[in-house]
Amino acid sequence: HYSAQVNWRGELPFEVGEEILDKAKSLEDAKEVLSRSRLGSAWAFVVCDYQARDGFIYEADSRYHGLRRLSQQPSMSHSNYFRTAACQVGEFSTSERMDSDNYYRSRRLTELCEGQRPTATDVCRFMSDSVDPLLGEEKILGRTVSQTHNIQSVVVDGGHRLVYIAAGGTPVH
């Protein structure tokens, strides 16, 4: 996620994550840690309680925060777009090229998921997709949906305590 506001005195996301792991005994405790934290930059946290089979995605930047419960419906976070309305007001993009790339990556994932309730295995396959939605053909190099150089290309299956990482052959022509 990218936002126009940063806080040079704010906390780093991994520090907040460590505090959740060290101190939170419940989802409510984790929400409390997140709500009192002041992040330096935009981030999204996926927090799950596997015994309760519940969880949430907490999006935040240095000024705004929003929460989506995972138990209410399937949830997708992707391509540096905030999904909570509270955070969308502060969203920022560094270039038109980045906007275009994020838009088409998100659009392709939405197309692949439409009309079905995909399993974690399906979503992993979707993330390995290499069709360029603008041209309608396989990309010459690289994947469309996932990015191999960052952590956002994961699927969390909280019901089965699994985390899947995008995999599959990258087309090279």
Coordinates of N, CA, C and O in Angstrom, one line a residue:
H1 N 0.8 -1.2 0.0 CA 0.0 0.0 0.0 C 0.9 1.2 0.0 O 1.9 1.3 0.6
Y2 N 0.4 2.3 -0.7 CA 1.1 3.5 -0.7 C 0.1 4.6 -0.2 O -1.0 4.6 -0.6
S3 N 0.6 5.6 0.5 CA -0.2 6.7 0.9 C 0.6 8.0 0.8 O 1.8 7.9 0.8
A4 N -0.1 9.1 0.7 CA 0.5 10.4 0.5 C 1.2 10.9 1.8 O 2.1 11.7 1.8
Q5 N 0.7 10.4 2.9 CA 1.2 10.8 4.2 C 2.2 9.8 4.8 O 1.9 8.6 4.8
V6 N 3.3 10.2 5.3 CA 4.2 9.4 6.1 C 4.5 10.1 7.4 O 4.3 11.3 7.6
N7 N 4.9 9.4 8.4 CA 5.3 9.9 9.7 C 6.7 9.4 10.0 O 6.9 8.3 10.3
W8 N 7.6 10.3 9.9 CA 9.0 10.0 10.1 C 9.3 9.5 11.5 O 10.3 8.8 11.8
R9 N 8.4 9.8 12.5 CA 8.6 9.3 13.8 C 7.7 8.1 14.1 O 7.6 7.6 15.2
G10 N 7.0 7.6 13.1 CA 6.1 6.5 13.3 C 6.8 5.2 13.4 O 8.0 5.0 13.2
E11 N 6.1 4.2 13.9 CA 6.6 2.8 14.1 C 6.7 2.1 12.8 O 5.9 2.3 11.8
L12 N 7.6 1.2 12.7 CA 7.8 0.3 11.6 C 6.8 -0.8 11.7 O 6.5 -1.3 12.8
P13 N 6.2 -1.3 10.6 CA 5.2 -2.3 10.7 C 5.6 -3.6 11.3 O 4.9 -4.2 12.1
F14 N 6.9 -4.0 11.1 CA 7.3 -5.3 11.8 C 7.4 -5.1 13.3 O 7.3 -6.1 14.0
E15 N 7.7 -3.9 13.8 CA 7.7 -3.7 15.2 C 6.2 -3.9 15.8 O 6.1 -4.5 16.9
V16 N 5.2 -3.4 15.1 CA 3.9 -3.6 15.5 C 3.5 -5.0 15.5 O 2.9 -5.6 16.4
G17 N 3.9 -5.7 14.4 CA 3.7 -7.2 14.3 C 4.3 -8.0 15.4 O 3.7 -8.9 16.0
E18 N 5.5 -7.6 15.8 CA 6.2 -8.3 16.9 C 5.4 -8.1 18.2 O 5.3 -9.0 19.0
E19 N 4.9 -6.8 18.4 CA 4.2 -6.6 19.6 C 2.9 -7.4 19.7 O 2.5 -8.0 20.7
I20 N 2.2 -7.6 18.5 CA 1.0 -8.4 18.5 C 1.4 -9.9 18.8 O 0.7 -10.5 19.7
L21 N 2.5 -10.4 18.3 CA 2.9 -11.7 18.5 C 3.3 -11.9 20.0 O 3.0 -13.0 20.6
D22 N 3.9 -10.9 20.6 CA 4.4 -11.0 22.0 C 3.2 -10.9 23.0 O 3.2 -11.5 24.0
K23 N 2.3 -10.0 22.7 CA 1.4 -9.5 23.8 C -0.1 -9.9 23.6 O -0.8 -10.1 24.5
A24 N -0.5 -10.1 22.3 CA -1.9 -10.3 22.1 C -2.3 -11.8 22.4 O -1.7 -12.7 21.9
K25 N -3.3 -11.9 23.1 CA -3.9 -13.3 23.5 C -5.2 -13.5 22.7 O -5.7 -14.6 22.8
S26 N -5.7 -12.5 22.0 CA -7.0 -12.6 21.3 C -7.0 -11.6 20.2 O -6.1 -10.7 20.1
L27 N -8.0 -11.7 19.3 CA -8.2 -10.8 18.2 C -8.4 -9.4 18.8 O -7.9 -8.4 18.2
E28 N -9.1 -9.3 19.9 CA -9.4 -8.0 20.5 C -8.1 -7.3 21.0 O -7.9 -6.1 20.8
D29 N -7.2 -8.1 21.6 CA -5.9 -7.6 22.0 C -5.1 -7.1 20.8 O -4.5 -6.1 20.9
A30 N -5.1 -7.9 19.7 CA -4.4 -7.5 18.5 C -5.0 -6.2 18.0 O -4.2 -5.3 17.6
K31 N -6.3 -6.0 18.0 CA -6.9 -4.8 17.5 C -6.5 -3.6 18.4 O -6.2 -2.5 17.9
E32 N -6.4 -3.9 19.7 CA -5.9 -2.8 20.6 C -4.5 -2.4 20.3 O -4.2 -1.2 20.3
V33 N -3.6 -3.3 20.1 CA -2.2 -3.0 19.7 C -2.2 -2.2 18.4 O -1.5 -1.1 18.4
L34 N -3.0 -2.6 17.4 CA -3.0 -1.9 16.2 C -3.6 -0.5 16.3 O -3.1 0.5 15.7
S35 N -4.7 -0.4 17.0 CA -5.3 0.9 17.1 C -4.5 2.0 17.9 O -4.6 3.2 17.6
R36 N -3.6 1.6 18.8 CA -2.8 2.6 19.5 C -1.4 2.8 18.8 O -0.7 3.7 19.2
S37 N -1.1 2.0 17.8 CA 0.1 2.2 17.1 C 0.0 3.3 16.1 O -1.0 3.7 15.6
R38 N 1.1 4.0 15.8 CA 1.2 5.1 14.9 C 2.3 4.7 13.9 O 3.5 4.8 14.1
L39 N 1.8 4.1 12.8 CA 2.7 3.6 11.7 C 3.4 4.8 11.0 O 2.8 5.8 10.8
G40 N 4.6 4.5 10.6 CA 5.3 5.5 9.8 C 4.8 5.5 8.3 O 4.9 6.6 7.7
S41 N 4.4 4.4 7.8 CA 3.9 4.3 6.4 C 2.7 3.4 6.3 O 2.4 2.7 7.3
A42 N 2.2 3.3 5.1 CA 1.0 2.4 4.9 C 1.3 1.0 5.0 O 2.4 0.5 4.6
W43 N 0.4 0.2 5.5 CA 0.6 -1.3 5.7 C -0.7 -2.0 5.8 O -1.7 -1.3 6.2
A44 N -0.8 -3.2 5.6 CA -1.9 -4.1 5.8 C -1.5 -5.3 6.7 O -0.5 -5.9 6.4
F45 N -2.2 -5.5 7.8 CA -1.9 -6.6 8.7 C -3.0 -7.7 8.5 O -4.2 -7.3 8.6
V46 N -2.7 -8.9 8.3 CA -3.6 -10.0 8.4 C -3.5 -10.7 9.7 O -2.4 -11.2 10.0
V47 N -4.5 -10.7 10.5 CA -4.4 -11.2 11.9 C -5.5 -12.3 12.0 O -6.7 -12.0 11.8
C48 N -5.1 -13.5 12.4 CA -6.0 -14.6 12.5 C -6.0 -15.3 13.8 O -4.9 -15.4 14.4
D49 N -7.1 -15.8 14.3 CA -7.2 -16.7 15.5 C -7.7 -18.0 14.9 O -8.9 -18.2 14.6
Y50 N -6.8 -18.9 14.8 CA -7.1 -20.2 14.1 C -8.1 -21.0 15.0 O -8.9 -21.8 14.4
Q51 N -8.0 -21.0 16.3 CA -8.9 -21.7 17.1 C -10.3 -21.2 17.0 O -11.3 -22.0 16.9
A52 N -10.5 -19.9 16.9 CA -11.8 -19.3 16.8 C -12.3 -19.3 15.3 O -13.4 -19.0 15.0
R53 N -11.3 -19.6 14.4 CA -11.6 -19.5 13.0 C -12.2 -18.1 12.6 O -13.2 -18.0 12.0
D54 N -11.5 -17.1 13.0 CA -11.9 -15.8 12.8 C -10.6 -14.9 12.6 O -9.5 -15.4 12.9
G55 N -10.8 -13.8 12.0 CA -9.6 -12.9 11.8 C -10.1 -11.6 11.1 O -11.3 -11.4 10.9
F56 N -9.1 -10.8 10.9 CA -9.4 -9.5 10.2 C -8.2 -9.0 9.4 O -7.0 -9.5 9.6
I57 N -8.4 -8.1 8.5 CA -7.4 -7.4 7.8 C -7.4 -6.0 8.3 O -8.5 -5.3 8.2
Y58 N -6.3 -5.5 8.8 CA -6.3 -4.1 9.3 C -5.4 -3.3 8.4 O -4.2 -3.6 8.3
E59 N -6.0 -2.3 7.7 CA -5.2 -1.5 6.8 C -5.0 -0.1 7.5 O -5.9 0.4 8.2
A60 N -3.8 0.4 7.4 CA -3.5 1.7 8.0 C -2.4 2.4 7.3 O -1.6 1.8 6.7
D61 N -2.4 3.7 7.5 CA -1.2 4.6 7.2 C -1.0 5.4 8.4 O -1.5 5.2 9.5
S62 N -0.3 6.5 8.2 CA 0.1 7.3 9.4 C -1.1 8.1 9.9 O -1.1 8.6 11.1
R63 N -2.2 8.2 9.2 CA -3.4 9.0 9.6 C -4.7 8.2 9.7 O -5.5 8.5 10.5
Y64 N -4.9 7.2 8.8 CA -6.1 6.5 8.7 C -6.0 5.0 9.0 O -4.9 4.5 8.8
H65 N -7.1 4.4 9.4 CA -7.1 3.0 9.5 C -8.5 2.4 9.3 O -9.5 3.1 9.4
G66 N -8.5 1.2 8.8 CA -9.8 0.5 8.5 C -9.6 -1.0 8.8 O -8.5 -1.5 8.8
L67 N -10.7 -1.7 9.1 CA -10.7 -3.1 9.4 C -11.8 -3.8 8.7 O -12.9 -3.3 8.5
R68 N -11.4 -5.0 8.2 CA -12.4 -5.9 7.5 C -12.3 -7.3 8.2 O -11.2 -7.8 8.3
R69 N -13.4 -7.7 8.6 CA -13.5 -9.1 9.3 C -13.5 -10.1 8.2 O -14.2 -10.1 7.2
L70 N -12.6 -11.2 8.5 CA -12.5 -12.3 7.5 C -13.7 -13.3 7.6 O -14.0 -14.0 6.7
S71 N -14.3 -13.3 8.8 CA -15.4 -14.3 9.0 C -16.7 -13.9 8.3 O -17.6 -14.7 8.1
Q72 N -16.8 -12.6 7.9 CA -18.1 -12.1 7.3 C -18.2 -12.5 5.8 O -19.3 -12.8 5.4
Q73 N -17.1 -12.6 5.1 CA -17.1 -12.9 3.7 C -15.7 -13.1 3.2 O -14.7 -12.6 3.9
P74 N -15.5 -13.8 2.1 CA -14.1 -13.9 1.6 C -13.6 -12.5 1.3 O -14.3 -11.6 1.0
S75 N -12.3 -12.4 1.5 CA -11.7 -11.0 1.4 C -10.5 -11.1 0.5 O -9.7 -12.0 0.6
M76 N -10.3 -10.0 -0.3 CA -9.1 -10.0 -1.2 C -8.4 -8.6 -0.9 O -9.0 -7.6 -0.9
S77 N -7.1 -8.7 -0.7 CA -6.3 -7.5 -0.6 C -5.2 -7.7 -1.7 O -4.6 -8.8 -1.8
H78 N -5.1 -6.7 -2.6 CA -4.1 -6.9 -3.7 C -3.7 -5.6 -4.3 O -4.5 -4.7 -4.3
S79 N -2.6 -5.6 -4.8 CA -2.1 -4.6 -5.8 C -2.0 -3.2 -5.2 O -2.2 -2.2 -5.9
N80 N -1.7 -3.1 -4.0 CA -1.5 -1.8 -3.4 C -2.7 -0.9 -3.3 O -2.6 0.3 -3.2
Y81 N -3.8 -1.5 -3.4 CA -5.1 -0.7 -3.3 C -5.6 -1.0 -1.9 O -5.7 -2.1 -1.4
F82 N -6.0 0.1 -1.2 CA -6.7 0.0 0.1 C -8.1 -0.5 -0.3 O -8.7 -0.1 -1.2
R83 N -8.6 -1.4 0.6 CA -10.0 -1.9 0.4 C -11.0 -1.3 1.4 O -12.2 -1.4 1.2
T84 N -10.5 -0.7 2.4 CA -11.4 0.0 3.4 C -11.5 1.4 3.0 O -10.6 2.1 2.6
A85 N -12.8 1.9 3.0 CA -13.1 3.3 2.6 C -12.3 4.3 3.4 O -11.8 5.3 2.9
A86 N -12.1 4.0 4.7 CA -11.4 5.0 5.6 C -9.9 5.2 5.1 O -9.4 6.4 5.3
C87 N -9.3 4.2 4.5 CA -7.9 4.4 4.1 C -7.8 4.9 2.6 O -6.8 5.5 2.2
Q88 N -8.8 4.7 1.8 CA -8.8 5.1 0.4 C -8.6 6.6 0.2 O -7.9 7.0 -0.8
V89 N -9.0 7.4 1.2 CA -8.8 8.9 1.0 C -7.3 9.3 1.0 O -7.0 10.3 0.5
G90 N -6.5 8.5 1.6 CA -5.0 8.8 1.7 C -4.2 8.0 0.7 O -3.0 8.1 0.8
E91 N -4.8 7.3 -0.2 CA -4.1 6.4 -1.1 C -3.2 7.3 -2.1 O -3.6 8.4 -2.5
F92 N -2.1 6.8 -2.5 CA -1.2 7.5 -3.3 C -0.5 6.6 -4.3 O -0.2 5.4 -4.0
S93 N -0.2 7.1 -5.5 CA 0.5 6.3 -6.5 C 1.6 7.1 -7.0 O 1.5 8.3 -7.1
T94 N 2.8 6.5 -7.2 CA 4.0 7.2 -7.6 C 4.0 7.6 -9.1 O 4.8 8.4 -9.5
S95 N 3.2 6.9 -9.9 CA 3.3 7.1 -11.4 C 2.1 6.6 -12.1 O 1.4 5.7 -11.6
E96 N 1.8 7.0 -13.3 CA 0.7 6.5 -14.1 C 1.0 5.0 -14.4 O 0.1 4.2 -14.5
R97 N 2.3 4.7 -14.7 CA 2.7 3.3 -15.0 C 2.3 2.4 -13.8 O 1.8 1.3 -14.0
M98 N 2.6 2.9 -12.6 CA 2.2 2.1 -11.4 C 0.7 1.9 -11.3 O 0.2 0.8 -11.0
D99 N 0.0 3.0 -11.5 CA -1.5 2.9 -11.5 C -2.0 1.9 -12.5 O -2.8 1.0 -12.2
S100 N -1.5 1.9 -13.7 CA -1.9 1.0 -14.8 C -1.6 -0.5 -14.4 O -2.4 -1.3 -14.5
D101 N -0.4 -0.7 -13.9 CA 0.1 -2.0 -13.5 C -0.8 -2.6 -12.4 O -1.3 -3.7 -12.5
N102 N -1.0 -1.8 -11.4 CA -1.9 -2.2 -10.3 C -3.3 -2.5 -10.7 O -3.9 -3.4 -10.3
Y103 N -3.8 -1.6 -11.6 CA -5.2 -1.8 -12.1 C -5.4 -3.1 -12.8 O -6.3 -3.8 -12.6
Y104 N -4.5 -3.3 -13.8 CA -4.6 -4.6 -14.6 C -4.3 -5.8 -13.8 O -5.0 -6.9 -14.0
R105 N -3.4 -5.8 -12.8 CA -3.2 -6.9 -12.0 C -4.4 -7.2 -11.2 O -4.9 -8.4 -11.1
S106 N -5.0 -6.2 -10.6 CA -6.2 -6.4 -9.8 C -7.4 -6.8 -10.6 O -8.2 -7.7 -10.2
R107 N -7.5 -6.2 -11.8 CA -8.6 -6.6 -12.7 C -8.5 -8.1 -13.1 O -9.5 -8.8 -13.2
R108 N -7.3 -8.5 -13.4 CA -7.1 -9.9 -13.9 C -7.5 -10.9 -12.7 O -8.1 -11.9 -13.0
L109 N -7.1 -10.6 -11.5 CA -7.4 -11.4 -10.4 C -8.9 -11.5 -10.2 O -9.5 -12.5 -9.9
T110 N -9.6 -10.3 -10.3 CA -11.0 -10.3 -10.2 C -11.7 -11.1 -11.2 O -12.6 -11.9 -10.9
E111 N -11.2 -11.0 -12.5 CA -11.8 -11.8 -13.6 C -11.6 -13.3 -13.3 O -12.6 -14.1 -13.5
L112 N -10.5 -13.7 -12.8 CA -10.3 -15.1 -12.5 C -11.2 -15.7 -11.4 O -11.5 -16.8 -11.4
C113 N -11.5 -14.8 -10.4 CA -12.3 -15.2 -9.3 C -13.8 -15.1 -9.5 O -14.6 -15.7 -8.8
E114 N -14.2 -14.3 -10.5 CA -15.6 -14.1 -10.8 C -16.5 -15.3 -10.9 O -16.0 -16.3 -11.6
G115 N -17.6 -15.3 -10.3 CA -18.6 -16.4 -10.5 C -18.3 -17.7 -9.8 O -18.9 -18.7 -10.1
Q116 N -17.3 -17.7 -8.9 CA -17.0 -18.9 -8.2 C -16.5 -18.6 -6.8 O -16.3 -17.4 -6.5
R117 N -16.5 -19.6 -6.0 CA -15.9 -19.4 -4.7 C -14.6 -20.2 -4.7 O -14.6 -21.4 -4.3
P118 N -13.5 -19.6 -5.1 CA -12.3 -20.3 -5.3 C -11.7 -20.8 -4.0 O -11.8 -20.2 -2.9
T119 N -11.0 -21.9 -4.1 CA -10.3 -22.5 -2.9 C -8.9 -21.8 -2.9 O -8.5 -21.1 -3.8
A120 N -8.2 -22.1 -1.8 CA -6.8 -21.5 -1.7 C -5.9 -22.1 -2.9 O -5.1 -21.3 -3.4
T121 N -6.1 -23.3 -3.3 CA -5.4 -23.9 -4.4 C -5.7 -23.2 -5.7 O -4.8 -22.9 -6.5
D122 N -7.0 -22.9 -5.9 CA -7.4 -22.1 -7.1 C -6.7 -20.7 -7.1 O -6.1 -20.3 -8.1
V123 N -6.7 -20.0 -6.0 CA -6.1 -18.7 -5.9 C -4.6 -18.7 -6.1 O -4.1 -17.8 -6.8
C124 N -3.9 -19.8 -5.6 CA -2.5 -19.9 -5.9 C -2.3 -20.0 -7.4 O -1.4 -19.4 -8.0
R125 N -3.2 -20.8 -8.1 CA -3.0 -20.9 -9.6 C -3.3 -19.6 -10.2 O -2.6 -19.2 -11.2
F126 N -4.3 -18.9 -9.7 CA -4.6 -17.5 -10.3 C -3.4 -16.6 -10.1 O -3.1 -15.8 -11.0
M127 N -2.8 -16.7 -9.0 CA -1.6 -15.8 -8.7 C -0.5 -16.1 -9.7 O 0.4 -15.2 -9.9
S128 N -0.4 -17.3 -10.1 CA 0.7 -17.7 -11.1 C 0.3 -17.4 -12.5 O 1.1 -17.6 -13.4
D129 N -0.9 -16.8 -12.7 CA -1.3 -16.5 -14.1 C -0.4 -15.5 -14.8 O 0.2 -14.6 -14.2
S130 N -0.3 -15.7 -16.1 CA 0.7 -14.8 -16.8 C 0.0 -14.2 -18.1 O 0.7 -13.8 -19.0
V131 N -1.3 -14.1 -18.1 CA -2.0 -13.5 -19.2 C -2.1 -12.0 -18.9 O -2.5 -11.5 -17.9
D132 N -1.7 -11.2 -19.9 CA -1.8 -9.8 -19.9 C -3.2 -9.4 -20.2 O -3.6 -9.5 -21.3
P133 N -3.9 -8.8 -19.2 CA -5.3 -8.5 -19.5 C -5.5 -7.4 -20.5 O -6.6 -7.3 -21.2
L134 N -4.5 -6.5 -20.7 CA -4.7 -5.4 -21.7 C -4.6 -6.0 -23.1 O -5.4 -5.7 -23.9
L135 N -3.6 -6.9 -23.3 CA -3.4 -7.5 -24.6 C -4.2 -8.8 -24.9 O -4.4 -9.2 -26.0
G136 N -4.6 -9.4 -23.8 CA -5.4 -10.6 -23.9 C -4.5 -11.8 -24.3 O -5.1 -12.8 -24.8
E137 N -3.3 -11.8 -24.0 CA -2.4 -12.9 -24.4 C -1.3 -13.1 -23.3 O -1.2 -12.2 -22.4
E138 N -0.7 -14.3 -23.3 CA 0.4 -14.5 -22.3 C 1.5 -13.5 -22.4 O 1.9 -13.2 -23.5
K139 N 1.9 -13.1 -21.2 CA 3.0 -12.1 -21.2 C 4.3 -12.8 -21.7 O 4.5 -14.0 -21.5
I140 N 5.2 -12.0 -22.2 CA 6.5 -12.5 -22.7 C 7.3 -13.0 -21.5 O 8.0 -14.0 -21.5
L141 N 7.3 -12.2 -20.4 CA 8.1 -12.5 -19.2 C 7.3 -12.0 -18.0 O 6.7 -11.0 -18.0
G142 N 7.3 -12.9 -17.0 CA 6.7 -12.5 -15.7 C 5.3 -12.9 -15.6 O 4.7 -13.3 -16.5
R143 N 4.8 -12.7 -14.3 CA 3.4 -13.0 -14.0 C 2.6 -11.8 -14.0 O 3.1 -10.7 -13.9
T144 N 1.3 -11.9 -14.1 CA 0.4 -10.8 -14.1 C 0.0 -10.4 -12.7 O 0.1 -9.3 -12.3
V145 N -0.5 -11.4 -12.0 CA -1.1 -11.1 -10.7 C -0.1 -11.0 -9.6 O 0.0 -10.0 -8.8
S146 N 0.8 -11.9 -9.5 CA 1.8 -11.9 -8.4 C 3.1 -11.3 -8.7 O 3.4 -11.1 -9.9
Q147 N 3.8 -10.9 -7.7 CA 5.1 -10.3 -7.9 C 6.1 -11.2 -7.1 O 5.9 -11.3 -5.9
T148 N 7.0 -11.8 -7.7 CA 7.9 -12.7 -7.0 C 8.8 -12.0 -6.0 O 9.4 -12.7 -5.2
H149 N 9.0 -10.7 -6.2 CA 10.0 -10.0 -5.3 C 9.4 -9.4 -4.1 O 10.0 -8.7 -3.4
N150 N 8.1 -9.7 -3.7 CA 7.6 -9.2 -2.5 C 6.6 -10.1 -1.8 O 6.2 -11.1 -2.4
I151 N 6.3 -9.8 -0.6 CA 5.5 -10.8 0.2 C 4.0 -10.7 0.0 O 3.3 -11.5 0.5
Q152 N 3.5 -9.8 -0.9 CA 2.1 -9.7 -1.0 C 1.5 -10.8 -1.8 O 0.3 -11.0 -1.9
S153 N 2.3 -11.6 -2.4 CA 1.9 -12.7 -3.2 C 1.7 -14.0 -2.4 O 2.3 -15.0 -2.7
V154 N 0.8 -13.9 -1.4 CA 0.5 -15.1 -0.6 C -1.0 -15.3 -0.5 O -1.7 -14.3 -0.6
V155 N -1.4 -16.5 -0.2 CA -2.8 -16.8 0.1 C -2.8 -17.4 1.5 O -2.1 -18.4 1.7
V156 N -3.6 -16.8 2.3 CA -3.8 -17.3 3.7 C -5.1 -18.1 3.8 O -6.1 -17.6 3.5
D157 N -5.0 -19.4 4.1 CA -6.1 -20.3 4.3 C -6.2 -20.5 5.8 O -5.7 -21.5 6.3
G158 N -6.9 -19.6 6.5 CA -7.0 -19.7 7.9 C -7.7 -20.9 8.5 O -7.4 -21.4 9.5
G159 N -8.7 -21.4 7.7 CA -9.4 -22.6 8.1 C -8.5 -23.8 8.2 O -8.8 -24.7 9.0
H160 N -7.5 -23.9 7.4 CA -6.6 -25.1 7.4 C -5.2 -24.8 7.9 O -4.3 -25.6 7.8
R161 N -5.0 -23.6 8.4 CA -3.7 -23.1 9.0 C -2.6 -23.3 7.9 O -1.5 -23.8 8.2
L162 N -2.9 -22.8 6.7 CA -1.9 -22.9 5.6 C -1.6 -21.5 5.0 O -2.5 -20.7 4.9
V163 N -0.4 -21.3 4.6 CA -0.1 -20.1 3.8 C 0.5 -20.6 2.5 O 1.5 -21.4 2.5
Y164 N 0.0 -20.2 1.4 CA 0.4 -20.6 0.1 C 1.2 -19.4 -0.5 O 0.8 -18.3 -0.4
I165 N 2.3 -19.7 -1.2 CA 3.0 -18.7 -1.9 C 2.9 -19.0 -3.4 O 3.0 -20.1 -3.8
A166 N 2.7 -17.9 -4.2 CA 2.6 -18.0 -5.6 C 3.7 -18.8 -6.2 O 4.9 -18.5 -5.9
A167 N 3.4 -19.8 -7.0 CA 4.5 -20.6 -7.6 C 4.0 -20.9 -9.0 O 2.9 -20.8 -9.4
G168 N 4.9 -21.4 -9.8 CA 4.6 -21.8 -11.1 C 5.6 -21.3 -12.1 O 6.3 -20.3 -11.8
G169 N 5.7 -21.9 -13.2 CA 6.7 -21.5 -14.2 C 6.4 -20.1 -14.7 O 5.2 -19.7 -15.0
T170 N 7.4 -19.3 -14.8 CA 7.3 -18.0 -15.5 C 7.5 -18.2 -16.9 O 8.6 -18.7 -17.3
P171 N 6.6 -17.7 -17.8 CA 6.8 -17.9 -19.2 C 8.0 -17.1 -19.7 O 8.2 -16.0 -19.4
V172 N 8.8 -17.8 -20.5 CA 10.0 -17.2 -21.2 C 9.9 -17.6 -22.6 O 9.9 -18.8 -22.9
H173 N 9.8 -16.7 -23.5 CA 9.6 -17.0 -24.9 C 10.9 -16.6 -25.7 O 11.6 -15.7 -25.4

